[in-house]
Coordinates of C-alpha atoms in Angstrom, one line a residue:
Chain A
M204 CA -11.2 -21.0 -18.2
K205 CA -14.4 -22.0 -17.1
N206 CA -17.7 -19.8 -17.1
K207 CA -18.8 -20.4 -13.2
Y208 CA -16.6 -20.7 -10.4
D209 CA -17.3 -20.8 -6.8
V210 CA -15.0 -17.2 -6.1
L211 CA -13.4 -14.9 -8.5
V212 CA -10.3 -13.4 -7.4
I213 CA -9.6 -10.2 -9.1
G214 CA -6.1 -9.0 -8.7
G215 CA -2.7 -11.1 -8.5
G216 CA -1.0 -9.1 -5.6
P217 CA -0.8 -10.8 -2.0
A218 CA -4.7 -9.9 -1.0
G219 CA -5.7 -11.6 -4.3
A220 CA -2.7 -14.7 -3.7
L221 CA -3.9 -15.6 0.0
A222 CA -7.7 -15.2 -1.1
A223 CA -7.3 -17.7 -4.1
K224 CA -4.9 -20.0 -2.0
T225 CA -7.4 -19.9 1.3
A226 CA -10.5 -20.5 -0.8
A227 CA -9.0 -23.4 -3.1
E228 CA -7.7 -24.8 -0.1
K229 CA -11.8 -24.6 1.3
G230 CA -12.2 -27.0 -1.6
L231 CA -14.3 -24.2 -3.4
S232 CA -13.4 -23.6 -7.4
V233 CA -11.6 -20.6 -7.6
C234 CA -10.5 -18.0 -10.4
L235 CA -7.7 -15.5 -9.9
V236 CA -6.9 -13.0 -12.6
E237 CA -4.0 -10.8 -13.0
K238 CA -4.3 -8.0 -15.6
R239 CA -0.4 -7.8 -15.8
P240 CA 1.9 -10.3 -17.8
A241 CA 3.8 -11.1 -14.9
I242 CA 3.1 -11.4 -11.2
G243 CA 5.2 -9.5 -9.3
A244 CA 6.3 -6.9 -11.2
P245 CA 6.7 -4.1 -11.4
V246 CA 7.3 -3.7 -8.1
R247 CA 5.3 -0.9 -6.3
C248 CA 6.4 -1.4 -2.8
A249 CA 9.3 -0.3 -0.3
E250 CA 9.0 -4.2 0.4
G251 CA 9.3 -4.3 4.6
I252 CA 7.7 -6.4 6.4
G253 CA 7.7 -7.3 10.3
R254 CA 9.3 -11.1 11.2
E255 CA 5.7 -11.8 13.1
A256 CA 3.5 -10.7 10.4
L257 CA 5.4 -12.7 7.7
A258 CA 5.6 -15.5 10.1
E259 CA 1.3 -15.7 10.3
F260 CA 1.7 -16.2 6.8
T261 CA 5.2 -17.8 5.7
D262 CA 8.3 -19.2 6.3
P263 CA 11.0 -16.8 5.5
D264 CA 12.1 -18.3 2.6
P265 CA 15.6 -17.1 1.5
R266 CA 14.2 -16.6 -1.8
F267 CA 11.8 -14.1 -1.3
I268 CA 13.9 -12.5 1.7
S269 CA 16.4 -9.9 0.5
A270 CA 17.7 -8.3 4.0
E271 CA 17.2 -9.2 7.6
M272 CA 16.4 -6.0 9.5
T273 CA 18.0 -6.1 13.3
G274 CA 16.6 -2.2 14.1
A275 CA 15.5 0.9 12.9
A276 CA 16.3 4.5 13.3
I277 CA 14.4 8.2 12.5
V278 CA 15.9 11.2 11.3
A279 CA 14.4 14.6 12.6
P280 CA 14.3 17.2 10.0
D281 CA 16.9 18.9 12.3
G282 CA 19.1 15.7 11.2
F283 CA 19.6 13.8 14.8
T284 CA 18.9 10.5 14.5
M285 CA 17.3 8.3 16.8
R286 CA 18.1 4.2 16.9
L287 CA 15.4 2.0 17.6
E288 CA 17.5 -1.3 18.3
S289 CA 15.8 -4.4 18.7
A290 CA 15.4 -5.6 22.6
M291 CA 17.9 -8.2 22.1
A292 CA 20.8 -7.6 20.0
G293 CA 20.9 -8.9 16.6
N294 CA 17.4 -10.3 17.0
K295 CA 15.8 -10.3 13.5
V296 CA 12.7 -7.6 13.6
G297 CA 11.5 -7.2 10.4
Y298 CA 12.5 -8.5 6.5
I299 CA 12.8 -6.6 3.5
L300 CA 11.2 -8.8 0.8
D301 CA 12.1 -9.1 -3.0
R302 CA 8.5 -8.5 -4.3
K303 CA 9.0 -10.0 -7.5
V304 CA 9.8 -13.2 -5.7
F305 CA 7.3 -13.2 -3.0
D306 CA 4.4 -12.4 -4.9
R307 CA 4.9 -15.2 -7.7
E308 CA 5.8 -17.4 -4.6
L309 CA 2.3 -16.9 -2.9
V310 CA 0.3 -17.0 -6.7
W311 CA 1.9 -20.5 -7.1
R312 CA 0.9 -21.8 -3.5
A313 CA -2.6 -20.8 -5.1
A314 CA -2.2 -22.3 -8.0
D315 CA -0.6 -25.8 -6.2
A316 CA -4.0 -25.4 -4.1
G317 CA -5.8 -25.8 -7.1
A318 CA -6.4 -22.2 -8.0
D319 CA -7.0 -21.3 -12.1
V320 CA -5.1 -18.8 -12.8
F321 CA -4.9 -16.8 -15.5
V322 CA -2.6 -13.6 -16.2
K323 CA -2.8 -10.9 -19.0
T324 CA -6.5 -11.2 -17.9
R325 CA -8.5 -7.9 -16.7
A326 CA -11.5 -7.7 -15.5
T327 CA -13.7 -5.0 -17.5
A328 CA -17.3 -4.6 -15.8
P329 CA -18.9 -6.7 -13.4
I330 CA -21.9 -9.0 -14.1
R331 CA -24.8 -8.2 -12.6
D332 CA -27.8 -10.5 -11.1
G333 CA -30.6 -7.8 -10.2
K334 CA -28.5 -6.0 -7.3
K335 CA -25.8 -9.2 -6.9
I336 CA -22.5 -9.5 -8.4
A337 CA -22.6 -12.5 -10.1
G338 CA -19.3 -12.5 -12.0
A339 CA -17.1 -10.4 -14.5
H340 CA -16.4 -9.8 -17.8
L341 CA -13.1 -10.4 -18.5
E342 CA -10.8 -9.3 -21.4
F343 CA -8.2 -12.5 -21.5
C344 CA -5.2 -11.8 -24.1
G345 CA -7.7 -9.8 -26.0
E346 CA -10.8 -12.2 -25.9
K347 CA -13.5 -11.6 -23.9
R348 CA -14.7 -14.1 -21.7
T349 CA -17.2 -13.8 -19.4
V350 CA -17.1 -15.7 -15.7
K351 CA -19.8 -16.3 -13.4
A352 CA -18.8 -16.7 -9.7
D353 CA -20.5 -16.8 -6.4
V354 CA -18.4 -14.4 -4.9
V355 CA -16.1 -11.6 -6.4
I356 CA -13.4 -10.9 -4.2
A357 CA -11.9 -7.5 -5.3
A358 CA -8.1 -7.4 -4.7
D359 CA -7.2 -4.7 -7.4
G360 CA -5.1 -2.4 -5.8
V361 CA -4.3 1.4 -5.0
E362 CA -5.7 1.8 -9.1
S363 CA -8.8 -0.6 -8.1
K364 CA -11.8 0.0 -10.1
F365 CA -14.1 -3.1 -9.9
S366 CA -15.3 -2.1 -6.4
K367 CA -16.3 1.7 -8.1
W368 CA -18.1 -0.1 -10.9
C369 CA -20.1 -1.7 -8.5
G370 CA -20.9 1.7 -7.2
I371 CA -18.6 1.8 -3.9
D372 CA -17.1 5.0 -3.9
T373 CA -13.1 4.3 -3.4
T374 CA -11.5 7.7 -4.7
V375 CA -8.8 8.6 -2.2
P376 CA -9.0 12.1 -1.2
V377 CA -5.9 13.9 -2.8
R378 CA -4.6 14.8 0.9
E379 CA -4.0 11.0 1.4
I380 CA -2.8 10.0 -2.0
M381 CA 1.5 9.1 -0.8
S382 CA 2.6 10.3 -4.1
S383 CA 6.0 8.3 -4.0
A384 CA 8.9 7.3 -6.2
Q385 CA 11.5 5.0 -5.4
Y386 CA 15.2 3.7 -6.7
V387 CA 17.0 0.2 -6.2
L388 CA 20.5 2.0 -5.7
T389 CA 23.5 -0.2 -5.9
D390 CA 27.3 0.6 -4.4
I391 CA 26.1 2.6 -1.4
D392 CA 27.4 2.8 2.0
I393 CA 24.4 1.9 4.3
D394 CA 23.9 0.1 7.6
P395 CA 23.0 -3.5 6.0
Q396 CA 20.6 -4.4 8.6
A397 CA 18.7 -1.4 9.6
T398 CA 15.8 0.7 8.0
I399 CA 15.9 4.4 8.1
F400 CA 13.6 7.1 7.8
Y401 CA 14.0 10.5 7.3
L402 CA 11.2 13.2 8.5
G403 CA 10.5 16.8 7.8
N404 CA 9.0 19.2 5.3
E405 CA 12.3 19.8 3.3
V406 CA 12.5 15.7 2.8
A407 CA 9.3 14.6 2.7
P408 CA 6.1 17.0 3.3
E409 CA 3.6 15.2 5.2
G410 CA 5.1 11.4 4.4
Y411 CA 8.6 10.5 4.7
L412 CA 11.7 9.3 3.2
W413 CA 13.1 5.7 3.5
I414 CA 16.4 3.6 2.9
F415 CA 15.3 0.1 2.8
P416 CA 18.5 -2.2 2.6
K417 CA 18.6 -4.9 -0.1
G418 CA 22.0 -6.0 0.7
K419 CA 25.4 -5.1 1.7
R420 CA 25.6 -2.4 -0.7
A421 CA 21.6 -2.0 -2.1
A422 CA 18.7 -0.5 -0.9
N423 CA 15.4 0.7 -1.8
V424 CA 15.5 4.3 -1.3
G425 CA 12.1 6.2 -2.0
V426 CA 9.8 8.8 -0.7
G427 CA 6.3 9.3 -0.4
I428 CA 4.6 13.0 -0.4
S429 CA 1.0 13.7 0.2
G430 CA -0.7 14.5 -2.8
R431 CA -1.3 18.0 -1.6
K432 CA 1.9 18.5 -1.5
S433 CA 2.7 17.7 -4.8
G434 CA 2.9 19.4 -8.0
K435 CA 5.4 20.8 -10.8
G436 CA 8.8 21.0 -9.6
H437 CA 8.0 19.6 -6.6
R438 CA 7.3 16.0 -7.5
A439 CA 8.3 13.1 -4.8
K440 CA 10.9 12.2 -7.8
D441 CA 12.1 15.7 -7.3
Y442 CA 12.8 14.7 -3.4
L443 CA 14.0 11.3 -4.3
D444 CA 16.8 13.1 -7.0
R445 CA 17.8 15.7 -4.6
F446 CA 18.1 13.4 -1.6
V447 CA 20.1 11.0 -3.4
K448 CA 22.4 13.4 -5.4
R449 CA 23.4 14.8 -1.8
Q450 CA 23.5 11.2 0.1
F451 CA 24.3 8.9 -2.4
P452 CA 26.1 11.0 -5.4
D453 CA 27.5 7.8 -6.7
G454 CA 24.8 5.3 -6.4
K455 CA 23.8 3.0 -8.9
A456 CA 19.7 2.7 -9.8
I457 CA 19.0 0.0 -11.2
E458 CA 15.4 0.3 -11.0
C459 CA 13.5 3.3 -10.7
I460 CA 9.7 2.6 -9.6
V461 CA 6.6 5.0 -9.0
G462 CA 3.3 4.2 -7.3
G463 CA 0.5 6.0 -5.2
V464 CA -0.1 4.7 -1.6
S465 CA -3.6 5.2 0.2
V466 CA -3.2 6.7 3.9
C467 CA -6.9 7.6 4.1
E468 CA -9.4 5.4 6.7
P469 CA -10.2 2.1 5.4
L470 CA -13.9 1.8 2.9
Q471 CA -16.7 2.6 4.6
E472 CA -18.0 -0.8 3.3
T473 CA -16.3 -3.6 2.1
V474 CA -18.9 -6.0 1.1
A475 CA -21.9 -5.7 -1.1
D476 CA -24.0 -8.4 -3.0
G477 CA -22.0 -10.9 -4.0
L478 CA -18.5 -8.3 -3.5
L479 CA -15.8 -8.3 -0.9
I480 CA -13.2 -6.0 -1.2
A481 CA -9.6 -6.6 0.4
G482 CA -6.1 -5.2 0.3
D483 CA -5.4 -2.0 -1.2
A484 CA -8.0 -1.8 -2.7
A485 CA -10.0 -1.6 0.4
R486 CA -7.8 1.0 1.3
V487 CA -6.7 -1.0 4.1
V488 CA -3.1 0.4 4.1
D489 CA -1.4 1.2 7.5
P490 CA -2.1 5.0 7.5
L491 CA 1.3 5.7 9.7
T492 CA 3.6 3.4 7.9
G493 CA 2.1 3.0 4.7
G494 CA 2.6 -0.8 4.9
G495 CA 0.0 -2.7 2.9
I496 CA 1.5 -6.4 2.7
Y497 CA 0.2 -8.0 5.9
N498 CA -2.8 -6.2 5.8
G499 CA -3.3 -7.4 2.2
M500 CA -2.7 -11.0 2.9
F501 CA -4.8 -10.6 6.8
T502 CA -8.2 -9.6 4.3
G503 CA -7.5 -11.6 1.5
R504 CA -7.5 -14.6 3.6
L505 CA -9.8 -13.5 5.6
A506 CA -12.0 -12.4 2.8
A507 CA -11.9 -15.8 1.3
E508 CA -12.7 -18.0 4.9
V509 CA -16.1 -15.9 5.0
A510 CA -17.1 -16.5 1.4
A511 CA -16.2 -19.9 1.7
K512 CA -18.6 -20.0 4.5
C513 CA -21.4 -17.9 2.8
I514 CA -21.6 -19.8 -0.2
G515 CA -21.5 -23.2 1.8
N516 CA -24.8 -21.7 3.1
G517 CA -25.7 -20.9 0.1
N518 CA -26.2 -17.3 1.0
C519 CA -23.5 -14.4 -0.4
S520 CA -25.8 -11.4 0.1
K521 CA -24.1 -8.5 1.6
N522 CA -25.8 -8.9 5.2
A523 CA -24.2 -12.3 5.0
L524 CA -20.9 -11.4 3.8
M525 CA -20.6 -8.6 6.6
P526 CA -18.8 -10.8 9.2
Y527 CA -16.1 -10.0 7.2
D528 CA -16.2 -6.2 7.5
A529 CA -16.8 -6.7 11.2
A530 CA -13.8 -9.3 11.4
W531 CA -11.3 -7.3 9.7
R532 CA -12.3 -4.1 12.1
A533 CA -12.3 -5.8 15.4
S534 CA -9.1 -7.1 14.3
K535 CA -5.4 -6.3 15.9
M536 CA -4.9 -5.1 11.9
G537 CA -8.0 -3.3 12.2
R538 CA -7.5 -1.6 15.3
T539 CA -3.8 -0.9 14.1
I540 CA -5.3 1.1 11.2
A541 CA -7.8 3.0 13.3
R542 CA -5.1 3.9 15.6
N543 CA -2.5 5.0 13.3
Y544 CA -4.7 6.9 11.4
Q545 CA -4.9 9.3 14.2
I546 CA -1.4 9.2 14.6
K547 CA -0.7 10.0 11.3
E548 CA -3.2 13.1 11.6
F549 CA -1.7 14.2 14.2
L550 CA 2.0 13.8 13.1
I551 CA 1.4 15.6 9.5
K552 CA 0.2 18.7 11.2
L553 CA 3.5 19.4 13.4
S554 CA 6.1 21.8 12.1
D555 CA 9.5 20.6 11.7
E556 CA 10.0 22.3 15.0
K557 CA 7.7 20.5 16.9
L558 CA 8.6 17.2 15.3
N559 CA 12.4 17.8 16.3
D560 CA 10.7 18.0 19.6
I561 CA 9.0 15.1 19.7
I562 CA 11.8 13.0 18.4
H563 CA 14.6 13.9 20.5
S564 CA 12.1 13.2 23.7
L565 CA 11.8 9.8 22.1
A566 CA 15.3 9.5 22.3
K567 CA 15.3 10.0 26.1
V568 CA 12.1 7.7 26.6
N569 CA 13.0 3.8 27.7
L570 CA 11.3 1.8 24.4
K571 CA 11.1 -1.1 25.8
E572 CA 7.8 -0.6 27.4
F573 CA 6.1 0.6 24.5
S574 CA 2.4 1.2 24.4
T575 CA 1.0 4.1 22.2
L576 CA -0.6 6.0 25.1
S577 CA 2.5 5.4 27.7
L578 CA 4.6 6.7 25.1
I579 CA 2.7 10.1 24.6
K580 CA 2.7 10.3 28.7
E581 CA 6.8 9.9 28.3
I582 CA 7.0 12.6 25.8
T583 CA 5.0 14.9 27.3
K584 CA 7.1 14.6 30.4
A585 CA 9.8 15.0 28.5
N586 CA 8.9 18.0 27.3
P587 CA 5.6 19.7 28.6
K588 CA 5.4 22.2 25.7
L589 CA 4.3 19.5 23.5
M590 CA 1.2 18.8 26.3
L591 CA -1.6 20.5 24.2
E592 CA -1.1 18.0 20.9
L593 CA -0.5 15.3 22.5
G594 CA -3.5 15.6 24.9
A595 CA -5.2 15.7 22.0
L596 CA -3.6 13.1 20.4
A597 CA -4.6 10.4 23.2
A598 CA -8.0 11.9 23.9
S599 CA -8.5 10.7 20.2
L600 CA -6.9 7.2 20.8
R601 CA -9.2 6.7 23.8
Chain B
M148 CA -8.3 18.1 -22.0
L149 CA -6.2 15.7 -20.0
N150 CA -2.5 15.0 -22.0
I151 CA -0.7 12.3 -21.1
H152 CA 3.2 12.0 -21.6
R153 CA 3.3 8.4 -22.1
D154 CA 7.4 8.7 -22.5
I155 CA 7.2 10.0 -18.9
C156 CA 4.4 8.0 -17.4
G157 CA 5.3 5.4 -15.0
Y158 CA 1.9 3.5 -14.9
C159 CA 1.5 3.1 -11.4
G160 CA -1.7 4.1 -11.0
C161 CA -1.7 6.6 -8.2
C162 CA -3.4 9.0 -10.7
V163 CA -6.5 6.6 -10.8
S164 CA -7.1 6.1 -7.1
V165 CA -7.7 10.0 -7.0
C166 CA -9.8 10.6 -10.0
P167 CA -12.9 11.6 -8.8
E168 CA -15.0 10.5 -12.1
G169 CA -13.6 7.4 -12.5
A170 CA -12.2 8.0 -15.1
L171 CA -8.7 6.9 -15.4
E172 CA -8.1 3.2 -15.7
L173 CA -4.8 1.6 -16.3
I174 CA -4.2 -1.5 -18.4
D175 CA -0.9 -2.9 -17.3
A176 CA 1.4 0.0 -19.0
Y177 CA -1.2 1.8 -20.4
L178 CA -3.2 4.6 -18.9
T179 CA -6.4 5.7 -20.8
V180 CA -8.9 8.4 -20.0
E181 CA -12.4 8.4 -20.7
P182 CA -14.8 11.1 -21.5
A183 CA -16.0 11.0 -17.9
C184 CA -12.9 13.3 -17.2
T185 CA -13.8 17.0 -16.2
S186 CA -10.1 18.1 -16.6
C187 CA -9.9 19.1 -12.8
G188 CA -6.2 18.7 -12.3
I189 CA -6.3 16.3 -9.7
C190 CA -4.4 13.6 -11.4
A191 CA -1.9 16.2 -12.8
K192 CA -0.7 17.1 -9.3
V193 CA -0.2 13.8 -7.6
C194 CA 1.5 12.1 -10.3
P195 CA 5.1 11.0 -8.3
L196 CA 6.5 12.4 -12.3
G197 CA 4.8 15.0 -14.0
A198 CA 3.1 12.8 -16.6
L199 CA -0.2 14.5 -16.8
E200 CA -0.9 17.8 -18.1
V201 CA -4.5 19.3 -18.3
V202 CA -4.7 21.3 -21.3
H203 CA -6.6 24.3 -21.9
E204 CA -8.6 24.3 -25.3
K205 CA -8.6 27.8 -26.9

């Protein structure tokens, strides 16, 4: 470990890995630190990603693809199932990854590109040079180290502390943390090529329960509920256990994980003097789906691109780094987050009855012409009593 | 004060993200509480496993 790098990346998930790889490819000296002893473990994820989203960053290597998805289904609170099939039968729409292998592979690629990588190494405080963040104090297997950097990229995940130490409020509102629990269940009867989402207050208040296949008879079965709905006797794990007992009484859990997923709006500012914030730490998880792998990789890569430009120009002030913040907000990802936040806010306020109405209506709509506004129009046509709520949603999306 | 039941904790960091005081930190598989903790109980509420408990001192 050197005392000085161009870029210091904190966190070895997809955001940190893409940041480190991109910065190294641009010829910068890069140090990536991961506080855990192994990249990719423990998994904190349902592991789903869209086909095109993955393709933007890597070929679908079978080593990190657990299963290929061709369809999805939404189960309404009343048990009605709406199937969403790919336009072409048998066409892949997405994958369930094996994050332990995937994350490791991404960091491996960053290392191959020239980045230094240190595991079991955590940042304990920023180094400041006046107002500027100029690196970090690290604990490297118990030893204290100081690493200076022109730019620090904080990609330290949902439990991010680094940005907070730099004076940025990253606190997730209670109602916007998805308190989540998941089993890897084996020996269960499932459709191995379709993801299934269960909605409703009984199953997952203000969240959803998912079955994401990991093989012919195995799946990630998990649930996320709003933090405000969580409490003694009705926590994420309670909801999950109740569902599993009913649906998969003979399933065998070979892994039990928990986690928090933010579904709030992204941070007001994702840059400061000498600092860029990427991935879950920037709260750029999709607020509707809870998906964060693509958004992490996208912001990680973008952060490194902007960092490289600023380092080249010898100016890493907040103003100079601001194009990163502006670019991701203006991107398709940024616009999707803004739109899906509004949709999420709409959906969580619905009663189970209204949710049933909407899903029954959705099932009648021709989903080949899929745009959010046309979809709302179609549902309203099929179900005029939803006019009021849907009208307000449509207005918020314009 | 905040009691951490380490036998229950899944060291996921969900609590860290909601702490308004920044008093919690997850160091690999070990959750720490700093003196800044005000025992507000937000973390105890959102914990997916119920590993956190605010204990009111007598």
